[in-house]
PDB file of C-alpha atoms in Angstrom:
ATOM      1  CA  UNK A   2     181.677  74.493 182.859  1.00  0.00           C
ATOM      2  CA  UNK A   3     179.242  77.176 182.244  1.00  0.00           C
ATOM      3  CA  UNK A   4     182.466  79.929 183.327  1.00  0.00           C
ATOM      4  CA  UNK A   5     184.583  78.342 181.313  1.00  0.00           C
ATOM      5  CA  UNK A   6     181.877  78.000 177.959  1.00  0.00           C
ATOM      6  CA  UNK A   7     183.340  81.238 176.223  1.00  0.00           C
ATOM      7  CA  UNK A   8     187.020  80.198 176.967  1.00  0.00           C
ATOM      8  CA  UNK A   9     186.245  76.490 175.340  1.00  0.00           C
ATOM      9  CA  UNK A  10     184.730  78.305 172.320  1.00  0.00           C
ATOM     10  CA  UNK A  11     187.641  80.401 171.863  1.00  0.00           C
ATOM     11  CA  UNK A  12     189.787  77.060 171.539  1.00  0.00           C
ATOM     12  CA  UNK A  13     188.045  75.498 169.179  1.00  0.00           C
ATOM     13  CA  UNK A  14     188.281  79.181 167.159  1.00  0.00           C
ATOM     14  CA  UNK A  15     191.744  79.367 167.368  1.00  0.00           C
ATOM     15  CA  UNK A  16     193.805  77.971 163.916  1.00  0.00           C
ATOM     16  CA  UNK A  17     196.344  77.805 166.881  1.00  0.00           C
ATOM     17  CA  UNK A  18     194.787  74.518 168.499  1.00  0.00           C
ATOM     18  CA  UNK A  19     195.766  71.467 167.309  1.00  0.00           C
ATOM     19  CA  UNK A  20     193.548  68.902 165.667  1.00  0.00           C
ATOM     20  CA  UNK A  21     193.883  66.188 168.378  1.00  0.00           C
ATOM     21  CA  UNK A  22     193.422  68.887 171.609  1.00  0.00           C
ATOM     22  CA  UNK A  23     190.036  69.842 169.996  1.00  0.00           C
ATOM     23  CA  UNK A  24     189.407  66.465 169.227  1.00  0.00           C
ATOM     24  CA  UNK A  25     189.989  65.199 173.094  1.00  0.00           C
ATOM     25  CA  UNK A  26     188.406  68.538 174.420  1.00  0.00           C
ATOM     26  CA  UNK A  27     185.381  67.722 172.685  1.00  0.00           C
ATOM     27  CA  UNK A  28     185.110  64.033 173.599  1.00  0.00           C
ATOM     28  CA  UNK A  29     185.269  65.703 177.007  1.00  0.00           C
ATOM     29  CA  UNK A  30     182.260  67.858 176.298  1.00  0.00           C
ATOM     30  CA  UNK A  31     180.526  64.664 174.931  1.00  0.00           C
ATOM     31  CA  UNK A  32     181.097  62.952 178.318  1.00  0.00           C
ATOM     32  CA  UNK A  33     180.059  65.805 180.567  1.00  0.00           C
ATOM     33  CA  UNK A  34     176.864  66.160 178.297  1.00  0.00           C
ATOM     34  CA  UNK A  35     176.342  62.719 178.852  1.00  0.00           C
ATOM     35  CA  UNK A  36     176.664  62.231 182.425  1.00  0.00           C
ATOM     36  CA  UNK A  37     176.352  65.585 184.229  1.00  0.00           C
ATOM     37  CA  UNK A  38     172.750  66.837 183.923  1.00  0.00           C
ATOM     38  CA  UNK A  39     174.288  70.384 185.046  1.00  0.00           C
ATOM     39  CA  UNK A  40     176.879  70.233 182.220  1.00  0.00           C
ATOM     40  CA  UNK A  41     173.591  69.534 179.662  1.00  0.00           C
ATOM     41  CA  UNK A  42     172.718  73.187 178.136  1.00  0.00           C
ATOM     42  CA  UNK A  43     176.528  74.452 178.212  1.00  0.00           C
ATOM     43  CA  UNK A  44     177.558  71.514 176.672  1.00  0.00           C
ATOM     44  CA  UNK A  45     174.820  71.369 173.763  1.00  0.00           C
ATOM     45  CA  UNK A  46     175.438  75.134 173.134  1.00  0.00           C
ATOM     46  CA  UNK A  47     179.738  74.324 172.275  1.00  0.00           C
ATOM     47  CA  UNK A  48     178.234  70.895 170.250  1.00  0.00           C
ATOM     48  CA  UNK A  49     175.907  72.940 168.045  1.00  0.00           C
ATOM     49  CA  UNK A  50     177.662  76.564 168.005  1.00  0.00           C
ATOM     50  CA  UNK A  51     181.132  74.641 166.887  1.00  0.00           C
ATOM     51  CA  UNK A  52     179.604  71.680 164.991  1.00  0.00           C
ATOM     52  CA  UNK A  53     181.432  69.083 167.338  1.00  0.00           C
ATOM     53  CA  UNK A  54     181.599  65.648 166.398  1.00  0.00           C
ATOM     54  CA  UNK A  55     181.808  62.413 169.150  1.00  0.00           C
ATOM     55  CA  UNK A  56     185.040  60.317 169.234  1.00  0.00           C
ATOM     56  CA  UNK A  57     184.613  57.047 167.399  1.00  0.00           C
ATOM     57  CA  UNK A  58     183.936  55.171 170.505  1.00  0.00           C
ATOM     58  CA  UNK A  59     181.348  57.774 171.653  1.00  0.00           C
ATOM     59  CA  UNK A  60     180.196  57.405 168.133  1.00  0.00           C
ATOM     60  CA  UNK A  61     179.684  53.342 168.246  1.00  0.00           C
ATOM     61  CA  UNK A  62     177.940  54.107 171.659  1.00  0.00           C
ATOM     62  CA  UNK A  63     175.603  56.280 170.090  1.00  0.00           C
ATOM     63  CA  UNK A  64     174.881  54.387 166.922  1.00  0.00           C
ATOM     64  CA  UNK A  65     174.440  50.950 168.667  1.00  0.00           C
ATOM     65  CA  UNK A  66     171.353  52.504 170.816  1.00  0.00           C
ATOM     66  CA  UNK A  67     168.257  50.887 169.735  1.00  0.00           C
ATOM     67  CA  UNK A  68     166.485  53.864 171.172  1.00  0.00           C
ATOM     68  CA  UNK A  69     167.620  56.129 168.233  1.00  0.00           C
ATOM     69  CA  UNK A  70     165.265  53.858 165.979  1.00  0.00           C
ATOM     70  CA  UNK A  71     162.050  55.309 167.426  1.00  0.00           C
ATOM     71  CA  UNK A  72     163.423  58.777 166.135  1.00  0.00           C
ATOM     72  CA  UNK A  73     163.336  57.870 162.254  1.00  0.00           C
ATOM     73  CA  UNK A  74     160.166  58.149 160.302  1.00  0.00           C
ATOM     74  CA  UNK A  75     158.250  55.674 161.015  1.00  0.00           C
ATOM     75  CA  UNK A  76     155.561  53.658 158.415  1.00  0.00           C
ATOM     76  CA  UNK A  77     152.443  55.515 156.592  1.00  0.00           C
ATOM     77  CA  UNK A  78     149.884  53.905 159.440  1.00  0.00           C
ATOM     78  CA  UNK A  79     151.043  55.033 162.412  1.00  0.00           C
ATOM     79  CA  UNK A  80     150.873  59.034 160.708  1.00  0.00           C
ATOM     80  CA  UNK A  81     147.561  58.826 159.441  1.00  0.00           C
ATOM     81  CA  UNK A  82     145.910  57.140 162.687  1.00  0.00           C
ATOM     82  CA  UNK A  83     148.248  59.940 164.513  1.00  0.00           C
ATOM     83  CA  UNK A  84     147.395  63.229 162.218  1.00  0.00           C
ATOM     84  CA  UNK A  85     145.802  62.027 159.097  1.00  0.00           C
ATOM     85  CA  UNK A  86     148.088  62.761 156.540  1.00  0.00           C
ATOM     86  CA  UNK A  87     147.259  62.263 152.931  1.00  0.00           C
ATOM     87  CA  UNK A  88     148.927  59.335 151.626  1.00  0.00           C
ATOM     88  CA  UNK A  89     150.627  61.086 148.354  1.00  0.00           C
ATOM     89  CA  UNK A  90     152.434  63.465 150.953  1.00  0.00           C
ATOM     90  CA  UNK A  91     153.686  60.672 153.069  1.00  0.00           C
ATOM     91  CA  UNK A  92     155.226  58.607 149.536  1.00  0.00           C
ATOM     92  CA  UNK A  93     156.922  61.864 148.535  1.00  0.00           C
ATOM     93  CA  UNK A  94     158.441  62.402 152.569  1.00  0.00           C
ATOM     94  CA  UNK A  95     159.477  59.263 152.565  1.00  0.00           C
ATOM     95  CA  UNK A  96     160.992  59.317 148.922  1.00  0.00           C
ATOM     96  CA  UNK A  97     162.626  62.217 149.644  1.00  0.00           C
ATOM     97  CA  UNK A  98     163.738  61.107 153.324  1.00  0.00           C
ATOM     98  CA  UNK A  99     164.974  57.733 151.908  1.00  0.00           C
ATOM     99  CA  UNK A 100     167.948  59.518 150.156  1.00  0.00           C
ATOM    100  CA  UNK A 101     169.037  60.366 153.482  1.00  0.00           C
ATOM    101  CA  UNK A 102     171.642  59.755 156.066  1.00  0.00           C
ATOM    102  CA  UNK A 103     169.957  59.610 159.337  1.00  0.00           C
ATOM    103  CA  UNK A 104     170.070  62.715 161.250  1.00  0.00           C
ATOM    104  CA  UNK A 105     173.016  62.053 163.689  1.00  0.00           C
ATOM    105  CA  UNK A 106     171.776  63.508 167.192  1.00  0.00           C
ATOM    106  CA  UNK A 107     175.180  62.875 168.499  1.00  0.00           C
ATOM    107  CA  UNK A 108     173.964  61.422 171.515  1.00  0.00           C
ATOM    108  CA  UNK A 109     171.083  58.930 172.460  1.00  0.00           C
ATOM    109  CA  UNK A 110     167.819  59.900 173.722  1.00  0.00           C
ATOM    110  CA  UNK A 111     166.306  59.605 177.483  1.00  0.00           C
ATOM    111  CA  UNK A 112     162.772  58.919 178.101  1.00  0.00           C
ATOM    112  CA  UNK A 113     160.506  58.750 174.841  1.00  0.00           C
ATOM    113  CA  UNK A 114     157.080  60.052 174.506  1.00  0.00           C
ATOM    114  CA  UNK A 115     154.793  60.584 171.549  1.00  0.00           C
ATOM    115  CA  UNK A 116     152.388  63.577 171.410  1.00  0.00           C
ATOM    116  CA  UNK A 117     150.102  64.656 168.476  1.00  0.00           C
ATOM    117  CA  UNK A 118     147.838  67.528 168.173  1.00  0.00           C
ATOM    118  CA  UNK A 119     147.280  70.775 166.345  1.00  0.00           C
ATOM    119  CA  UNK A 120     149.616  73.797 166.617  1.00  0.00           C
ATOM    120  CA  UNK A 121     148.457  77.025 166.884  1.00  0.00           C
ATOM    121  CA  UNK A 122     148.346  77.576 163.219  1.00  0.00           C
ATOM    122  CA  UNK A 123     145.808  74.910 162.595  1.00  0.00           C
ATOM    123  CA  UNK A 124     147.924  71.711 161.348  1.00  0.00           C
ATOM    124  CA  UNK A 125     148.390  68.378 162.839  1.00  0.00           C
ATOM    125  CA  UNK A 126     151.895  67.379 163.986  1.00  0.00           C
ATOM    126  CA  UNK A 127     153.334  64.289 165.945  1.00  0.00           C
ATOM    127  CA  UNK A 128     156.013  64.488 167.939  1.00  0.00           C
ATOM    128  CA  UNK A 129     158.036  61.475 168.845  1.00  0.00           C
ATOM    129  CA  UNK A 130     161.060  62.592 171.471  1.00  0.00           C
ATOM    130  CA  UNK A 131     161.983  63.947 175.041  1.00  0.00           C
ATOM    131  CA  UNK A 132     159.415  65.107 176.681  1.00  0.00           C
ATOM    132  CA  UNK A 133     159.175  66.491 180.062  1.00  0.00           C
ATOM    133  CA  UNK A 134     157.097  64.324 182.799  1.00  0.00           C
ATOM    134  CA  UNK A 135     153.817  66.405 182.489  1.00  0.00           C
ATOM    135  CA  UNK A 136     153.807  64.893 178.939  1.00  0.00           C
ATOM    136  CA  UNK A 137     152.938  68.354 177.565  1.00  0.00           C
ATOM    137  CA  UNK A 138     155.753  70.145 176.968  1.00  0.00           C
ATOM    138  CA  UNK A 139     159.108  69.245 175.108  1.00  0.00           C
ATOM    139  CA  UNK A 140     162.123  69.903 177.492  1.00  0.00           C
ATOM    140  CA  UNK A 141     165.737  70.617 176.388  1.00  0.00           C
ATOM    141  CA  UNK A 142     165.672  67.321 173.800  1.00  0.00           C
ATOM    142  CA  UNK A 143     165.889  65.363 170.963  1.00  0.00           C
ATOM    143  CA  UNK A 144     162.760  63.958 168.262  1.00  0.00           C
ATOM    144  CA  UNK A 145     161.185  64.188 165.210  1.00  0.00           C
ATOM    145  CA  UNK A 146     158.397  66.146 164.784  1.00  0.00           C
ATOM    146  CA  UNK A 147     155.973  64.990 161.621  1.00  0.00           C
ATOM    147  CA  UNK A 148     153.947  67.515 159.834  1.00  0.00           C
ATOM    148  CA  UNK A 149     150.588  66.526 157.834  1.00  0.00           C
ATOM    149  CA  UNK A 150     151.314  69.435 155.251  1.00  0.00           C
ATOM    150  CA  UNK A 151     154.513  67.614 154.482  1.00  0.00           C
ATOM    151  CA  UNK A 152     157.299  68.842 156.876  1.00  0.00           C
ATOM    152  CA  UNK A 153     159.761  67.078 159.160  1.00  0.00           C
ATOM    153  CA  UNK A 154     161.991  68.798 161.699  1.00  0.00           C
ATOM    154  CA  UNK A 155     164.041  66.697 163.358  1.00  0.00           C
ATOM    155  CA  UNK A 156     167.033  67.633 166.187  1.00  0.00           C
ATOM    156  CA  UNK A 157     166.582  69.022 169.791  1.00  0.00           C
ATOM    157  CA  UNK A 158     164.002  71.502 170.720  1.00  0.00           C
ATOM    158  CA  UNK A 159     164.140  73.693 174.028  1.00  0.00           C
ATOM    159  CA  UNK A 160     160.804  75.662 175.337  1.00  0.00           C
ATOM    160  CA  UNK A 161     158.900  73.396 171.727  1.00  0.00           C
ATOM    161  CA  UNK A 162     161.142  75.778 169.427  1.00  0.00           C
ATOM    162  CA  UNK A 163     164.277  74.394 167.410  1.00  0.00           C
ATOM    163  CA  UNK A 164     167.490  74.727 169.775  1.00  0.00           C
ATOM    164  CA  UNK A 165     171.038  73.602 169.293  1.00  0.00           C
ATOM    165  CA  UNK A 166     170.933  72.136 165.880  1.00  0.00           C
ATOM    166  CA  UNK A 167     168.881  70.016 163.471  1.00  0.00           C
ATOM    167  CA  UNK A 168     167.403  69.207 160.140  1.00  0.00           C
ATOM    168  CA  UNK A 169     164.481  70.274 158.262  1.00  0.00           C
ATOM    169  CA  UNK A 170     163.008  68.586 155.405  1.00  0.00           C
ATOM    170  CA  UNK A 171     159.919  70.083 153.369  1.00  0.00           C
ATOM    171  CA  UNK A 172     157.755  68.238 150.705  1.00  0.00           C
ATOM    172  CA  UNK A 173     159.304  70.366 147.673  1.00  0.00           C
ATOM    173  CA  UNK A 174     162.683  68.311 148.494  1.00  0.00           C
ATOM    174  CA  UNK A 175     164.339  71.190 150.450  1.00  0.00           C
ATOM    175  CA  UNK A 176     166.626  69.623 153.303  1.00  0.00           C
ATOM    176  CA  UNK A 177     168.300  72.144 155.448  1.00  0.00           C
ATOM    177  CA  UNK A 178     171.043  70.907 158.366  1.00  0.00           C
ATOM    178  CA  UNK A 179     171.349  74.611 160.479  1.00  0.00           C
ATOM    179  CA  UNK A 180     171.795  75.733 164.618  1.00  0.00           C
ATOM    180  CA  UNK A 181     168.795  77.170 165.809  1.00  0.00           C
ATOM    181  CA  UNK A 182     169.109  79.823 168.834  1.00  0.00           C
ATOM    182  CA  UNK A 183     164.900  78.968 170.323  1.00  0.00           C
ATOM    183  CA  UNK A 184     163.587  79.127 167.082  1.00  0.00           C
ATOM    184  CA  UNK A 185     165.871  81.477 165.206  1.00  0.00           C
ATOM    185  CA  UNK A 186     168.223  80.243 162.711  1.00  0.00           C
ATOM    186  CA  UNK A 187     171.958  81.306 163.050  1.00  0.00           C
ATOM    187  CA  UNK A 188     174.002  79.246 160.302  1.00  0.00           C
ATOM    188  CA  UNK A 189     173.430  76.752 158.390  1.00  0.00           C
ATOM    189  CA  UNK A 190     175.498  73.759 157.502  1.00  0.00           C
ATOM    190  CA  UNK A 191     173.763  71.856 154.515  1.00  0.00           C
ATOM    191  CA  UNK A 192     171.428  73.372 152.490  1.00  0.00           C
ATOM    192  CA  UNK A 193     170.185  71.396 149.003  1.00  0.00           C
ATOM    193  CA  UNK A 194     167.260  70.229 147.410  1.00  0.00           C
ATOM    194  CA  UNK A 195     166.101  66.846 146.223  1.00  0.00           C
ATOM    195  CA  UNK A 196     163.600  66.761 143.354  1.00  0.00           C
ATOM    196  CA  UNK A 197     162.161  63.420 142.082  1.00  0.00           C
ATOM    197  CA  UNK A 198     162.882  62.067 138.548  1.00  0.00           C
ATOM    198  CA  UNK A 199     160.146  59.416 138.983  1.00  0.00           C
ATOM    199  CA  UNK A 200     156.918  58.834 139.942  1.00  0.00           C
ATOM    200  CA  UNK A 201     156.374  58.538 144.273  1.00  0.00           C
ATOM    201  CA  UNK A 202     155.014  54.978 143.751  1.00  0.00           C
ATOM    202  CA  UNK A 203     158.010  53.888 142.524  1.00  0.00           C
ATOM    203  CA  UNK A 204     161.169  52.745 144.679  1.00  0.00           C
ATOM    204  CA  UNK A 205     164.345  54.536 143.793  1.00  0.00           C
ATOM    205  CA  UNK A 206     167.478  53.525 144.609  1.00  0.00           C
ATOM    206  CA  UNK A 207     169.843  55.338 147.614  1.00  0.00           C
ATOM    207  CA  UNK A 208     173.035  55.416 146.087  1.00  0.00           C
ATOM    208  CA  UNK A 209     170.965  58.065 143.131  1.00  0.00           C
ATOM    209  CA  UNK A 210     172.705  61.165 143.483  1.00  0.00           C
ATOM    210  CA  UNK A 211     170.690  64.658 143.760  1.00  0.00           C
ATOM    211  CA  UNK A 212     171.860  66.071 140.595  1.00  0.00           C
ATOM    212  CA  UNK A 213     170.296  62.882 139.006  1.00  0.00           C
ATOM    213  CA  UNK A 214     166.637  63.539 140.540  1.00  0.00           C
ATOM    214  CA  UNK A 215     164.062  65.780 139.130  1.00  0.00           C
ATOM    215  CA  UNK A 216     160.849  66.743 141.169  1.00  0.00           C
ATOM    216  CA  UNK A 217     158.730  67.558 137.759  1.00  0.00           C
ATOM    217  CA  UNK A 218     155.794  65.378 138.340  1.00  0.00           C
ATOM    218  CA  UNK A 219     154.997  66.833 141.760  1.00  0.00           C
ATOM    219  CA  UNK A 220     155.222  70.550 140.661  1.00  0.00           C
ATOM    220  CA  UNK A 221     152.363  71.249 142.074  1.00  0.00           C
ATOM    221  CA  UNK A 222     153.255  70.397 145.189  1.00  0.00           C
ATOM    222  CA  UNK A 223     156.178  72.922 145.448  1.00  0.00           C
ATOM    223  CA  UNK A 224     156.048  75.917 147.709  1.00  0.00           C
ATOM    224  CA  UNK A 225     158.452  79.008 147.592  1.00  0.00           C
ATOM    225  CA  UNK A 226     161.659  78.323 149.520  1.00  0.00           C
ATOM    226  CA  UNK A 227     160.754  82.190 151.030  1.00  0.00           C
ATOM    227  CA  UNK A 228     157.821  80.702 152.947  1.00  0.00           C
ATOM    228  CA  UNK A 229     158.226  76.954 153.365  1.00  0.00           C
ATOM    229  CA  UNK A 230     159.932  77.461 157.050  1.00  0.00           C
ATOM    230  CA  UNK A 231     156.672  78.099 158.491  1.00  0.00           C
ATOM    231  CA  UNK A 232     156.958  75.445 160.873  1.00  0.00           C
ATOM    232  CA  UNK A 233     160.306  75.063 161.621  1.00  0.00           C
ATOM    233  CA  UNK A 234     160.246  78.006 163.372  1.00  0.00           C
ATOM    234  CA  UNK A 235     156.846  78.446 164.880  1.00  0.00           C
ATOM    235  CA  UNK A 236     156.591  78.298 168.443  1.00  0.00           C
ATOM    236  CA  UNK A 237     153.721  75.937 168.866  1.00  0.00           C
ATOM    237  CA  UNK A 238     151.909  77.556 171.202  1.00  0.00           C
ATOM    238  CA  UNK A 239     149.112  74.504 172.103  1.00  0.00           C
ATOM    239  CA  UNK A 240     152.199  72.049 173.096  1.00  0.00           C
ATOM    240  CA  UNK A 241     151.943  74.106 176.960  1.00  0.00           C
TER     241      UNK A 241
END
């Protein structure tokens, strides 16, 4: 696979290719991911380089998993016994991730692990994902990783640093879908921000649009959209 990567990519370019070859090519790719550890980092590069999506069966496969539950954010107690997070940050990450799809990995995870710590730049983070057998260091996988200052990354990671693709959601309500290339952003797919029309405390209802939401009362809580990707990128040194 890894001789023919470039050729595949050049397919799935090509306004020439039919809707239903890329469509069985990449259920192919899906497969081969799935069941051919060699295939893995080939195959994850043509998912997230091309945006490819799973056939409805793989799809149904995926969803069904009871595994990908452990990847969502998970209740208020578990974060502050993990990394102590202040309690008005949590209501607004959960506000905000509440309005939501959830993240579609396109696949199911392996073996989960949970790590928590500080990274290098001082702040407490848990992870919840793949993690290789020393139980230190995040191998070419999927999680969520939960930030006390109000951050949540959550996709595949290679070497700790964003790889392939995945989502990153910051307290000020900006949510940003994009591949990563180890840490470096190369495109991005959704980029929007949510902003609160009522007070954290209160439950708001999914089906509430974005345009209808306005983040007023937590102004102070806003960062510049210049800085706030301090994390997503960082390379967390103290996970090795």
């Amino acid at each position: 696979m890894a001789n023919n990567m470039a050729e595949l990519g050049l397919i799935f370019q090509s306004d020439k290719t039919a809707e239903q070859t890329k469509a069985t090519l990449a259920e192919w790719i899906f497969k081969a991911r799935d069941e051919d550890p060699a295939c893995y980092e080939n195959a994850m590069c043509l998912i997230g380089w091309h945006n490819l999506e799973p056939s409805s069966s793989q799809k149904k496969r995926y969803s069904e998993d009871p595994r990908l539950a452990e990847l969502r954010l998970r209740e208020f107690e578990f974060y502050r016994e993990k990394i102590k997070i202040d309690r008005e940050t949590f209501i607004i990450l959960k506000e905000i991730y509440s309005l939501l799809e959830p993240f579609d990995y396109k696949a199911v995870p392996g073996k989960i692990e949970t790590i928590y710590r500080k990274s290098h730049t001082g702040t407490w983070f848990v992870y919840v994902g793949e993690i290789v057998s020393s139980g230190l260091e995040i191998r070419k996988g999927m999680g969520i990783t939960v930030y006390a200052s109000g951050e949540i990354y959550e996709g595949y990671r290679i070497e700790v640093k964003p790889h392939y693709f995945g989502r990153y959601i910051h307290i000020s309500g900006l949510v940003r879908t994009c591949g990563y290339n180890k840490g470096n952003i190369y495109g991005c797919s959704e980029e929007h921000t949510i902003d609160l029309t009522q007070s954290p405390r209160r439950a708001m209802s999914p089906s509430k649009s974005c345009s209808q939401i306005n983040f007023k009362h937590f102004k102070q809580l806003k960062r510049k959209v210049s800085v706030i990707s301090f994390h997503e990128t960082e390379d967390m040194h103290l996970w090795k």
